[in-house]
PDB file of C-alpha atoms in Angstrom:
ATOM      1  CA  MET Q   1      48.128  86.214  70.981  1.00 54.00           C
ATOM      2  CA  GLU Q   2      46.807  86.191  74.569  1.00 54.00           C
ATOM      3  CA  THR Q   3      45.437  82.712  74.135  1.00 61.00           C
ATOM      4  CA  ARG Q   4      48.627  81.468  72.826  1.00 57.00           C
ATOM      5  CA  ALA Q   5      50.576  83.039  75.729  1.00 57.00           C
ATOM      6  CA  ASN Q   6      48.301  81.284  78.139  1.00 63.00           C
ATOM      7  CA  PHE Q   7      48.852  77.959  76.496  1.00 63.00           C
ATOM      8  CA  VAL Q   8      52.646  78.431  76.719  1.00 66.00           C
ATOM      9  CA  LEU Q   9      52.374  79.393  80.436  1.00 70.00           C
ATOM     10  CA  ILE Q  10      50.198  76.397  81.193  1.00 74.00           C
ATOM     11  CA  GLY Q  11      52.558  73.974  79.332  1.00 73.00           C
ATOM     12  CA  SER Q  12      55.688  75.487  81.047  1.00 75.00           C
ATOM     13  CA  PHE Q  13      54.030  75.136  84.474  1.00 73.00           C
ATOM     14  CA  THR Q  14      53.024  71.489  83.687  1.00 80.00           C
ATOM     15  CA  LEU Q  15      56.581  70.642  82.647  1.00 80.00           C
ATOM     16  CA  ALA Q  16      58.043  72.299  85.772  1.00 81.00           C
ATOM     17  CA  VAL Q  17      55.731  70.260  87.983  1.00 80.00           C
ATOM     18  CA  ILE Q  18      56.674  67.047  86.247  1.00 87.00           C
ATOM     19  CA  VAL Q  19      60.393  67.749  86.566  1.00 82.00           C
ATOM     20  CA  ALA Q  20      60.000  68.688  90.179  1.00 83.00           C
ATOM     21  CA  ALA Q  21      58.159  65.428  90.963  1.00 81.00           C
ATOM     22  CA  PHE Q  22      60.767  63.396  89.132  1.00 75.00           C
ATOM     23  CA  GLY Q  23      63.585  65.144  91.038  1.00 78.00           C
ATOM     24  CA  PHE Q  24      61.830  64.552  94.354  1.00 73.00           C
ATOM     25  CA  VAL Q  25      61.530  60.818  93.565  1.00 70.00           C
ATOM     26  CA  LEU Q  26      65.216  60.582  92.715  1.00 73.00           C
ATOM     27  CA  TRP Q  27      66.183  62.544  95.831  1.00 68.00           C
ATOM     28  CA  PHE Q  28      63.921  60.343  98.064  1.00 62.00           C
ATOM     29  CA  GLN Q  29      65.367  57.157  96.579  1.00 63.00           C
ATOM     30  CA  SER Q  30      68.907  58.394  96.993  1.00 60.00           C
ATOM     31  CA  LEU Q  31      68.233  59.360 100.620  1.00 54.00           C
ATOM     32  CA  HIS Q  32      66.684  55.903 101.304  1.00 52.00           C
ATOM     33  CA  THR Q  33      69.664  54.242  99.669  1.00 52.00           C
ATOM     34  CA  THR Q  34      72.119  56.297 101.650  1.00 50.00           C
ATOM     35  CA  LYS Q  35      70.410  55.312 104.846  1.00 51.00           C
ATOM     36  CA  GLN Q  36      70.570  51.602 103.943  1.00 84.00           C
ATOM     37  CA  ARG Q  37      74.180  51.597 102.781  1.00 87.00           C
ATOM     38  CA  SER Q  38      77.488  52.728 104.097  1.00 90.00           C
ATOM     39  CA  PRO Q  39      80.822  53.385 102.382  1.00 92.00           C
ATOM     40  CA  MET Q  40      83.599  50.751 102.566  1.00 92.00           C
ATOM     41  CA  ARG Q  41      87.167  50.953 101.186  1.00 93.00           C
ATOM     42  CA  ILE Q  42      88.793  47.894  99.612  1.00 91.00           C
ATOM     43  CA  VAL Q  43      92.572  47.937  99.128  1.00 91.00           C
ATOM     44  CA  PHE Q  44      94.235  45.736  96.510  1.00 89.00           C
ATOM     45  CA  GLU Q  45      98.055  45.181  96.918  1.00 85.00           C
ATOM     46  CA  GLY Q  46      98.499  44.503  93.239  1.00 79.00           C
ATOM     47  CA  PRO Q  47      96.592  44.633  89.987  1.00 80.00           C
ATOM     48  CA  ALA Q  48      92.727  44.632  89.964  1.00 80.00           C
ATOM     49  CA  ALA Q  49      92.095  43.775  86.378  1.00 77.00           C
ATOM     50  CA  GLY Q  50      88.531  44.335  85.244  1.00 78.00           C
ATOM     51  CA  LEU Q  51      87.365  46.257  88.210  1.00 84.00           C
ATOM     52  CA  ARG Q  52      85.477  49.401  87.362  1.00 85.00           C
ATOM     53  CA  ASN Q  53      82.735  51.773  88.526  1.00 88.00           C
ATOM     54  CA  GLY Q  54      79.359  50.048  88.794  1.00 87.00           C
ATOM     55  CA  GLY Q  55      80.906  46.649  89.562  1.00 87.00           C
ATOM     56  CA  SER Q  56      79.149  44.413  92.109  1.00 89.00           C
ATOM     57  CA  VAL Q  57      80.226  43.727  95.668  1.00 92.00           C
ATOM     58  CA  ASN Q  58      79.175  40.128  96.433  1.00 91.00           C
ATOM     59  CA  PHE Q  59      79.218  38.439  99.790  1.00 91.00           C
ATOM     60  CA  ASN Q  60      79.228  34.697  99.463  1.00 89.00           C
ATOM     61  CA  GLY Q  61      77.889  35.154  95.925  1.00 85.00           C
ATOM     62  CA  ILE Q  62      75.081  37.506  96.968  1.00 89.00           C
ATOM     63  CA  ARG Q  63      75.110  41.165  95.841  1.00 91.00           C
ATOM     64  CA  VAL Q  64      75.403  43.453  98.831  1.00 92.00           C
ATOM     65  CA  GLY Q  65      76.869  46.603  97.333  1.00 91.00           C
ATOM     66  CA  GLU Q  66      78.237  48.429  94.362  1.00 91.00           C
ATOM     67  CA  VAL Q  67      81.677  49.920  93.437  1.00 92.00           C
ATOM     68  CA  ILE Q  68      81.473  53.760  93.025  1.00 92.00           C
ATOM     69  CA  SER Q  69      85.098  54.655  92.726  1.00 91.00           C
ATOM     70  CA  VAL Q  70      88.330  52.997  91.582  1.00 91.00           C
ATOM     71  CA  LYS Q  71      91.710  54.713  91.748  1.00 90.00           C
ATOM     72  CA  LEU Q  72      95.458  54.129  91.955  1.00 88.00           C
ATOM     73  CA  ASP Q  73      96.982  55.018  95.327  1.00 84.00           C
ATOM     74  CA  ASN Q  74     100.461  54.170  94.087  1.00 84.00           C
ATOM     75  CA  PRO Q  75     101.973  52.129  91.196  1.00 83.00           C
ATOM     76  CA  ARG Q  76     101.270  48.875  93.025  1.00 83.00           C
ATOM     77  CA  ARG Q  77      98.101  49.679  94.996  1.00 88.00           C
ATOM     78  CA  VAL Q  78      94.520  49.951  93.830  1.00 89.00           C
ATOM     79  CA  VAL Q  79      91.862  51.506  96.124  1.00 92.00           C
ATOM     80  CA  ALA Q  80      88.127  50.871  95.459  1.00 91.00           C
ATOM     81  CA  LEU Q  81      85.404  52.641  97.284  1.00 92.00           C
ATOM     82  CA  ALA Q  82      82.040  50.761  97.467  1.00 92.00           C
ATOM     83  CA  MET Q  83      78.655  51.393  99.065  1.00 93.00           C
ATOM     84  CA  VAL Q  84      77.732  48.245 101.039  1.00 92.00           C
ATOM     85  CA  GLU Q  85      74.546  47.365 102.822  1.00 91.00           C
ATOM     86  CA  ASN Q  86      74.602  47.896 106.520  1.00 89.00           C
ATOM     87  CA  ASN Q  87      73.165  44.482 107.389  1.00 89.00           C
ATOM     88  CA  ALA Q  88      75.914  42.585 105.415  1.00 88.00           C
ATOM     89  CA  PRO Q  89      77.760  40.367 107.988  1.00 89.00           C
ATOM     90  CA  ILE Q  90      81.189  41.561 107.094  1.00 90.00           C
ATOM     91  CA  ARG Q  91      84.005  41.084 109.693  1.00 90.00           C
ATOM     92  CA  LYS Q  92      87.646  41.887 110.087  1.00 90.00           C
ATOM     93  CA  ASP Q  93      88.630  38.346 108.965  1.00 90.00           C
ATOM     94  CA  THR Q  94      86.461  38.338 105.835  1.00 90.00           C
ATOM     95  CA  LEU Q  95      88.440  37.396 102.800  1.00 89.00           C
ATOM     96  CA  VAL Q  96      88.446  39.800  99.896  1.00 89.00           C
ATOM     97  CA  GLY Q  97      89.158  39.002  96.276  1.00 85.00           C
ATOM     98  CA  LEU Q  98      87.913  39.344  92.736  1.00 84.00           C
ATOM     99  CA  GLU Q  99      85.527  37.189  90.750  1.00 82.00           C
ATOM    100  CA  PHE Q 100      84.527  37.244  87.124  1.00 74.00           C
ATOM    101  CA  GLN Q 101      81.449  36.384  85.122  1.00 65.00           C
ATOM    102  CA  GLY Q 102      82.790  34.628  82.146  1.00 59.00           C
ATOM    103  CA  LEU Q 103      86.022  35.520  80.432  1.00 55.00           C
ATOM    104  CA  THR Q 104      85.079  39.003  79.371  1.00 54.00           C
ATOM    105  CA  GLY Q 105      82.760  39.928  82.206  1.00 59.00           C
ATOM    106  CA  VAL Q 106      83.255  42.866  84.570  1.00 68.00           C
ATOM    107  CA  ALA Q 107      85.140  41.936  87.705  1.00 82.00           C
ATOM    108  CA  ALA Q 108      83.293  42.059  91.034  1.00 87.00           C
ATOM    109  CA  ILE Q 109      84.632  42.338  94.534  1.00 89.00           C
ATOM    110  CA  SER Q 110      84.208  39.047  96.311  1.00 88.00           C
ATOM    111  CA  LEU Q 111      83.706  38.875 100.083  1.00 90.00           C
ATOM    112  CA  LYS Q 112      83.814  35.495 101.742  1.00 87.00           C
ATOM    113  CA  GLY Q 113      83.598  33.960 105.175  1.00 83.00           C
ATOM    114  CA  GLY Q 114      84.470  35.486 108.501  1.00 84.00           C
ATOM    115  CA  GLU Q 115      83.693  34.346 112.080  1.00 87.00           C
ATOM    116  CA  VAL Q 116      80.510  35.494 113.720  1.00 85.00           C
ATOM    117  CA  ALA Q 117      82.360  36.463 116.849  1.00 88.00           C
ATOM    118  CA  ALA Q 118      85.116  38.300 114.932  1.00 90.00           C
ATOM    119  CA  PRO Q 119      85.452  42.058 115.462  1.00 91.00           C
ATOM    120  CA  PRO Q 120      83.874  44.439 112.842  1.00 89.00           C
ATOM    121  CA  VAL Q 121      85.825  45.890 109.942  1.00 90.00           C
ATOM    122  CA  PRO Q 122      88.517  48.306 111.224  1.00 90.00           C
ATOM    123  CA  LEU Q 123      88.107  51.969 110.394  1.00 91.00           C
ATOM    124  CA  ASP Q 124      90.602  53.985 108.448  1.00 87.00           C
ATOM    125  CA  GLU Q 125      91.913  57.436 109.442  1.00 87.00           C
ATOM    126  CA  ASP Q 126      88.892  59.090 107.839  1.00 87.00           C
ATOM    127  CA  GLY Q 127      86.451  56.793 109.624  1.00 88.00           C
ATOM    128  CA  VAL Q 128      85.665  54.630 106.588  1.00 90.00           C
ATOM    129  CA  PRO Q 129      85.807  50.779 107.201  1.00 91.00           C
ATOM    130  CA  THR Q 130      88.822  49.353 105.205  1.00 91.00           C
ATOM    131  CA  LEU Q 131      89.596  45.838 104.136  1.00 91.00           C
ATOM    132  CA  THR Q 132      92.730  44.667 102.323  1.00 89.00           C
ATOM    133  CA  ALA Q 133      92.369  42.042  99.561  1.00 85.00           C
ATOM    134  CA  ASP Q 134      94.200  38.766 100.029  1.00 77.00           C
ATOM    135  CA  PRO Q 135      97.115  38.728  97.527  1.00 73.00           C
ATOM    136  CA  ARG Q 136      96.898  34.917  97.312  1.00 67.00           C
ATOM    137  CA  ALA Q 137      93.218  35.198  96.265  1.00 59.00           C
ATOM    138  CA  LEU Q 138      94.152  37.674  93.661  1.00 57.00           C
ATOM    139  CA  GLN Q 139      96.943  35.532  92.491  1.00 53.00           C
ATOM    140  CA  ASP Q 140      94.572  32.504  92.338  1.00 56.00           C
ATOM    141  CA  VAL Q 141      92.199  34.490  90.124  1.00 57.00           C
ATOM    142  CA  THR Q 142      94.978  35.647  87.866  1.00 57.00           C
ATOM    143  CA  GLU Q 143      96.358  32.102  87.590  1.00 59.00           C
ATOM    144  CA  SER Q 144      92.857  30.766  86.824  1.00 62.00           C
ATOM    145  CA  ILE Q 145      92.476  33.357  84.029  1.00 63.00           C
ATOM    146  CA  ARG Q 146      95.855  32.551  82.606  1.00 63.00           C
ATOM    147  CA  ALA Q 147      95.142  28.799  82.753  1.00 64.00           C
ATOM    148  CA  THR Q 148      91.777  29.312  80.965  1.00 69.00           C
ATOM    149  CA  LEU Q 149      93.362  31.331  78.240  1.00 70.00           C
ATOM    150  CA  GLN Q 150      96.180  28.754  77.844  1.00 71.00           C
ATOM    151  CA  ASN Q 151      93.603  26.024  77.528  1.00 75.00           C
ATOM    152  CA  ILE Q 152      91.732  27.973  74.844  1.00 79.00           C
ATOM    153  CA  ASN Q 153      94.947  28.631  72.947  1.00 77.00           C
ATOM    154  CA  ARG Q 154      95.839  24.990  73.203  1.00 78.00           C
ATOM    155  CA  VAL Q 155      92.454  23.879  71.924  1.00 81.00           C
ATOM    156  CA  VAL Q 156      92.634  26.311  69.048  1.00 79.00           C
ATOM    157  CA  ALA Q 157      96.244  25.202  68.252  1.00 79.00           C
ATOM    158  CA  ASP Q 158      95.296  21.478  68.388  1.00 79.00           C
ATOM    159  CA  ASN Q 159      92.334  21.992  66.092  1.00 82.00           C
ATOM    160  CA  GLN Q 160      93.812  24.585  63.797  1.00 78.00           C
ATOM    161  CA  GLU Q 161      93.416  22.437  60.704  1.00 81.00           C
ATOM    162  CA  ALA Q 162      89.801  21.496  61.586  1.00 82.00           C
ATOM    163  CA  VAL Q 163      88.978  25.214  62.282  1.00 79.00           C
ATOM    164  CA  LYS Q 164      90.597  26.153  58.922  1.00 79.00           C
ATOM    165  CA  ASN Q 165      88.593  23.430  57.093  1.00 83.00           C
ATOM    166  CA  SER Q 166      85.396  24.595  58.795  1.00 84.00           C
ATOM    167  CA  LEU Q 167      86.052  28.236  57.736  1.00 84.00           C
ATOM    168  CA  LEU Q 168      86.783  26.992  54.105  1.00 83.00           C
ATOM    169  CA  ASN Q 169      83.490  24.937  54.096  1.00 86.00           C
ATOM    170  CA  LEU Q 170      81.577  27.931  55.378  1.00 86.00           C
ATOM    171  CA  GLU Q 171      83.119  30.124  52.653  1.00 83.00           C
ATOM    172  CA  THR Q 172      82.257  27.416  50.028  1.00 85.00           C
ATOM    173  CA  PHE Q 173      78.723  27.253  51.359  1.00 83.00           C
ATOM    174  CA  THR Q 174      78.226  31.003  51.281  1.00 83.00           C
ATOM    175  CA  SER Q 175      79.741  31.129  47.776  1.00 82.00           C
ATOM    176  CA  SER Q 176      77.366  28.469  46.615  1.00 80.00           C
ATOM    177  CA  LEU Q 177      74.406  30.390  48.094  1.00 79.00           C
ATOM    178  CA  ALA Q 178      75.559  33.489  46.265  1.00 81.00           C
ATOM    179  CA  ARG Q 179      75.794  31.634  42.937  1.00 81.00           C
ATOM    180  CA  ASN Q 180      72.263  30.065  43.402  1.00 81.00           C
ATOM    181  CA  ALA Q 181      70.575  33.148  44.707  1.00 79.00           C
ATOM    182  CA  ASP Q 182      68.222  33.318  41.684  1.00 82.00           C
ATOM    183  CA  LYS Q 183      67.272  29.629  42.126  1.00 81.00           C
ATOM    184  CA  ILE Q 184      66.627  30.166  45.732  1.00 83.00           C
ATOM    185  CA  ASP Q 185      64.478  33.211  44.889  1.00 81.00           C
ATOM    186  CA  ASN Q 186      62.468  30.996  42.366  1.00 83.00           C
ATOM    187  CA  ILE Q 187      62.110  28.296  44.977  1.00 86.00           C
ATOM    188  CA  MET Q 188      60.837  30.816  47.516  1.00 84.00           C
ATOM    189  CA  LEU Q 189      58.380  32.174  44.931  1.00 84.00           C
ATOM    190  CA  LYS Q 190      57.034  28.671  44.277  1.00 85.00           C
ATOM    191  CA  VAL Q 191      56.784  28.125  48.021  1.00 85.00           C
ATOM    192  CA  ASP Q 192      54.833  31.313  48.232  1.00 83.00           C
ATOM    193  CA  GLY Q 193      52.552  30.125  45.407  1.00 82.00           C
ATOM    194  CA  VAL Q 194      52.016  26.856  47.141  1.00 83.00           C
ATOM    195  CA  MET Q 195      51.236  28.635  50.393  1.00 83.00           C
ATOM    196  CA  GLY Q 196      48.816  30.874  48.593  1.00 81.00           C
ATOM    197  CA  LYS Q 197      46.990  27.872  47.077  1.00 80.00           C
ATOM    198  CA  ALA Q 198      46.949  26.150  50.503  1.00 79.00           C
ATOM    199  CA  ALA Q 199      45.451  29.403  51.879  1.00 79.00           C
ATOM    200  CA  GLY Q 200      42.773  29.262  49.167  1.00 79.00           C
ATOM    201  CA  VAL Q 201      42.060  25.573  49.979  1.00 80.00           C
ATOM    202  CA  MET Q 202      41.818  26.488  53.651  1.00 81.00           C
ATOM    203  CA  ALA Q 203      39.369  29.298  52.673  1.00 80.00           C
ATOM    204  CA  LYS Q 204      37.243  26.842  50.709  1.00 80.00           C
ATOM    205  CA  THR Q 205      37.391  24.384  53.569  1.00 79.00           C
ATOM    206  CA  ASP Q 206      36.204  27.107  55.975  1.00 76.00           C
ATOM    207  CA  ASN Q 207      33.381  27.954  53.589  1.00 77.00           C
ATOM    208  CA  LEU Q 208      32.485  24.231  53.354  1.00 76.00           C
ATOM    209  CA  MET Q 209      32.461  23.921  57.142  1.00 76.00           C
ATOM    210  CA  ILE Q 210      30.303  26.972  57.408  1.00 74.00           C
ATOM    211  CA  GLY Q 211      27.897  25.436  54.909  1.00 69.00           C
ATOM    212  CA  LEU Q 212      27.818  22.205  56.800  1.00 67.00           C
ATOM    213  CA  ASN Q 213      27.297  24.108  59.996  1.00 69.00           C
ATOM    214  CA  THR Q 214      24.451  26.061  58.426  1.00 68.00           C
ATOM    215  CA  LEU Q 215      22.941  22.844  57.060  1.00 63.00           C
ATOM    216  CA  ALA Q 216      23.244  20.945  60.286  1.00 62.00           C
ATOM    217  CA  GLY Q 217      22.443  23.602  62.843  1.00 60.00           C
ATOM    218  CA  GLY Q 218      21.584  26.944  61.275  1.00 54.00           C
ATOM    219  CA  LYS Q 219      18.421  28.928  61.734  1.00 53.00           C
ATOM    220  CA  ASP Q 220      15.362  26.866  62.751  1.00 55.00           C
ATOM    221  CA  GLY Q 221      17.539  23.824  63.296  1.00 56.00           C
ATOM    222  CA  GLY Q 222      19.108  23.718  59.787  1.00 58.00           C
ATOM    223  CA  GLU Q 223      17.985  22.157  56.567  1.00 64.00           C
ATOM    224  CA  LEU Q 224      19.367  18.720  57.587  1.00 63.00           C
ATOM    225  CA  PHE Q 225      17.344  18.914  60.823  1.00 67.00           C
ATOM    226  CA  GLN Q 226      14.166  19.802  58.908  1.00 71.00           C
ATOM    227  CA  ALA Q 227      14.770  16.870  56.465  1.00 71.00           C
ATOM    228  CA  VAL Q 228      15.338  14.486  59.308  1.00 69.00           C
ATOM    229  CA  LYS Q 229      12.216  15.750  61.059  1.00 75.00           C
ATOM    230  CA  SER Q 230      10.119  15.282  57.882  1.00 78.00           C
ATOM    231  CA  ILE Q 231      11.445  11.704  57.488  1.00 79.00           C
ATOM    232  CA  ARG Q 232      10.572  10.993  61.161  1.00 78.00           C
ATOM    233  CA  GLU Q 233       7.014  12.343  60.802  1.00 82.00           C
ATOM    234  CA  LEU Q 234       6.559  10.258  57.569  1.00 80.00           C
ATOM    235  CA  ALA Q 235       7.752   7.138  59.314  1.00 77.00           C
ATOM    236  CA  ASP Q 236       5.472   7.777  62.268  1.00 79.00           C
ATOM    237  CA  ASP Q 237       2.417   8.289  59.853  1.00 78.00           C
ATOM    238  CA  PHE Q 238       3.412   5.113  57.986  1.00 75.00           C
ATOM    239  CA  ASP Q 239       3.593   3.232  61.268  1.00 74.00           C
ATOM    240  CA  LYS Q 240       0.105   4.380  62.231  1.00 78.00           C
ATOM    241  CA  ARG Q 241      -1.368   3.539  58.850  1.00 77.00           C
ATOM    242  CA  SER Q 242       0.328   0.151  58.707  1.00 74.00           C
ATOM    243  CA  GLY Q 243      -0.967  -0.588  62.179  1.00 74.00           C
ATOM    244  CA  ALA Q 244      -4.570   0.119  61.067  1.00 73.00           C
ATOM    245  CA  LEU Q 245      -4.005  -1.923  57.931  1.00 75.00           C
ATOM    246  CA  MET Q 246      -2.662  -4.877  59.849  1.00 78.00           C
ATOM    247  CA  ALA Q 247      -5.710  -4.663  62.150  1.00 77.00           C
ATOM    248  CA  ASP Q 248      -8.072  -4.739  59.146  1.00 77.00           C
ATOM    249  CA  GLY Q 249      -6.149  -7.634  57.666  1.00 75.00           C
ATOM    250  CA  ARG Q 250      -6.371  -9.558  60.894  1.00 77.00           C
ATOM    251  CA  ARG Q 251     -10.095  -9.073  61.003  1.00 81.00           C
ATOM    252  CA  THR Q 252     -10.478 -10.161  57.365  1.00 80.00           C
ATOM    253  CA  LEU Q 253      -8.410 -13.233  57.923  1.00 78.00           C
ATOM    254  CA  GLY Q 254     -10.596 -14.001  60.976  1.00 78.00           C
ATOM    255  CA  ASP Q 255     -13.714 -13.769  58.820  1.00 78.00           C
ATOM    256  CA  ILE Q 256     -12.241 -16.049  56.143  1.00 79.00           C
ATOM    257  CA  SER Q 257     -11.169 -18.572  58.727  1.00 76.00           C
ATOM    258  CA  ARG Q 258     -14.636 -18.755  60.280  1.00 78.00           C
ATOM    259  CA  ALA Q 259     -16.254 -19.137  56.784  1.00 74.00           C
ATOM    260  CA  VAL Q 260     -13.929 -21.982  56.016  1.00 71.00           C
ATOM    261  CA  ASN Q 261     -14.669 -23.705  59.263  1.00 75.00           C
ATOM    262  CA  ASN Q 262     -18.422 -23.362  58.659  1.00 73.00           C
ATOM    263  CA  LEU Q 263     -18.015 -24.752  55.170  1.00 68.00           C
ATOM    264  CA  ASP Q 264     -16.268 -27.854  56.599  1.00 68.00           C
ATOM    265  CA  LYS Q 265     -19.025 -28.428  59.083  1.00 70.00           C
ATOM    266  CA  ASN Q 266     -22.010 -27.903  56.665  1.00 68.00           C
ATOM    267  CA  PRO Q 267     -21.014 -28.096  52.961  1.00 65.00           C
ATOM    268  CA  THR Q 268     -24.583 -27.916  51.761  1.00 64.00           C
ATOM    269  CA  ARG Q 269     -24.699 -24.285  52.792  1.00 59.00           C
ATOM    270  CA  LEU Q 270     -22.575 -23.552  49.732  1.00 55.00           C
ATOM    271  CA  LEU Q 271     -25.197 -25.203  47.456  1.00 56.00           C
ATOM    272  CA  PHE Q 272     -28.567 -24.652  49.173  1.00 57.00           C
ATOM    273  CA  GLY Q 273     -27.840 -21.492  51.141  1.00 57.00           C
ATOM    274  CA  ALA Q 274     -28.046 -20.817  54.820  1.00 53.00           C
ATOM    275  CA  GLY Q 275     -31.617 -22.313  55.249  1.00 51.00           C
ATOM    276  CA  SER Q 276     -30.777 -25.916  54.111  1.00 49.00           C
ATOM    277  CA  SER Q 277     -30.146 -28.716  56.526  1.00 48.00           C
ATOM    278  CA  SER Q 278     -27.786 -31.593  56.338  1.00 47.00           C
ATOM    279  CA  THR Q 279     -30.751 -34.180  56.634  1.00 47.00           C
ATOM    280  CA  PRO Q 280     -32.612 -34.905  53.388  1.00 47.00           C
ATOM    281  CA  ALA Q 281     -36.211 -33.719  53.249  1.00 46.00           C
ATOM    282  CA  GLU Q 282     -38.987 -36.327  53.664  1.00 47.00           C
ATOM    283  CA  ALA Q 283     -41.332 -36.801  50.711  1.00 47.00           C
ATOM    284  CA  PRO Q 284     -44.853 -35.506  51.465  1.00 50.00           C
ATOM    285  CA  LYS Q 285     -47.508 -38.152  51.947  1.00 52.00           C
ATOM    286  CA  PRO Q 286     -50.363 -38.294  49.327  1.00 50.00           C
ATOM    287  CA  THR Q 287     -53.723 -37.238  50.584  1.00 52.00           C
ATOM    288  CA  VAL Q 288     -56.778 -39.617  50.106  1.00 50.00           C
ATOM    289  CA  PRO Q 289     -60.125 -37.932  49.503  1.00 52.00           C
ATOM    290  CA  GLU Q 290     -62.708 -38.904  51.995  1.00 53.00           C
ATOM    291  CA  ARG Q 291     -65.838 -40.809  50.626  1.00 56.00           C
ATOM    292  CA  PRO Q 292     -69.275 -39.784  51.507  1.00 52.00           C
ATOM    293  CA  PRO Q 293     -71.243 -41.869  54.020  1.00 52.00           C
ATOM    294  CA  ALA Q 294     -73.687 -43.283  51.377  1.00 48.00           C
ATOM    295  CA  ALA Q 295     -70.942 -44.653  49.373  1.00 46.00           C
ATOM    296  CA  GLN Q 296     -69.434 -46.315  52.358  1.00 47.00           C
ATOM    297  CA  LYS Q 297     -72.762 -48.045  53.116  1.00 46.00           C
ATOM    298  CA  ARG Q 298     -73.206 -49.345  49.618  1.00 44.00           C
ATOM    299  CA  GLN Q 299     -70.000 -51.124  49.839  1.00 43.00           C
TER     300      GLN Q 299
END
């Protein structure tokens, strides 16, 4: 129980610290904003349609403040209180009106123009700067809204038949979709099947590419690399052996050429061998026996 109570105390203290820090941040931000902005009262002598709390205050199209309060001062007067940046160059002759973002957007207070040398915004009885909106500007905005709405009504009226036909076509199309819902489901199933087959083909393609990658550049250079290397080594060995064979052939052809040349010069070498000569041998002279001296004398 004591351990659980400690956990609850620690959790409560942590939450309290978080809430206090969050509140301090909000207070500091509010204080900073208050120092940067000052209140300003905008009086509309007529309707201010679309203006509400949180609306923007724009000076020449740039946001410089925010509406914090809108109320009726009398049946024909609307008073808006806004917080406006202190550095906004608002003067006594600045024109005040309303502007809208689109047809259904929230209205924003529009501040325009003013001379640089003009005096600042006059203060009301309570010390708050107060500007009065130009009724002509408000009338221009109202007239623009009315003209836009009239144009929209005119376009719709002129194209009433086309709009009606478009709606009928849309209804026919949706009815056709409802009637063919089963066929559409079957087509989608077939498409899913085709996509599944395509996924299978892509998987096989990936496996094929992986196999080719392994064959071309896997471990130790890949099988294709090893095969090319073996063919290269075989070609180099054949080149070396063919070179030696060509050299032997050249020597053999040289020997045959020399033998043929020798045969042309001395054909008898083929019949009598290498020791024979081209000149025929002379017959040996017969030897006469010498007579003794006595026999010579008798003669």
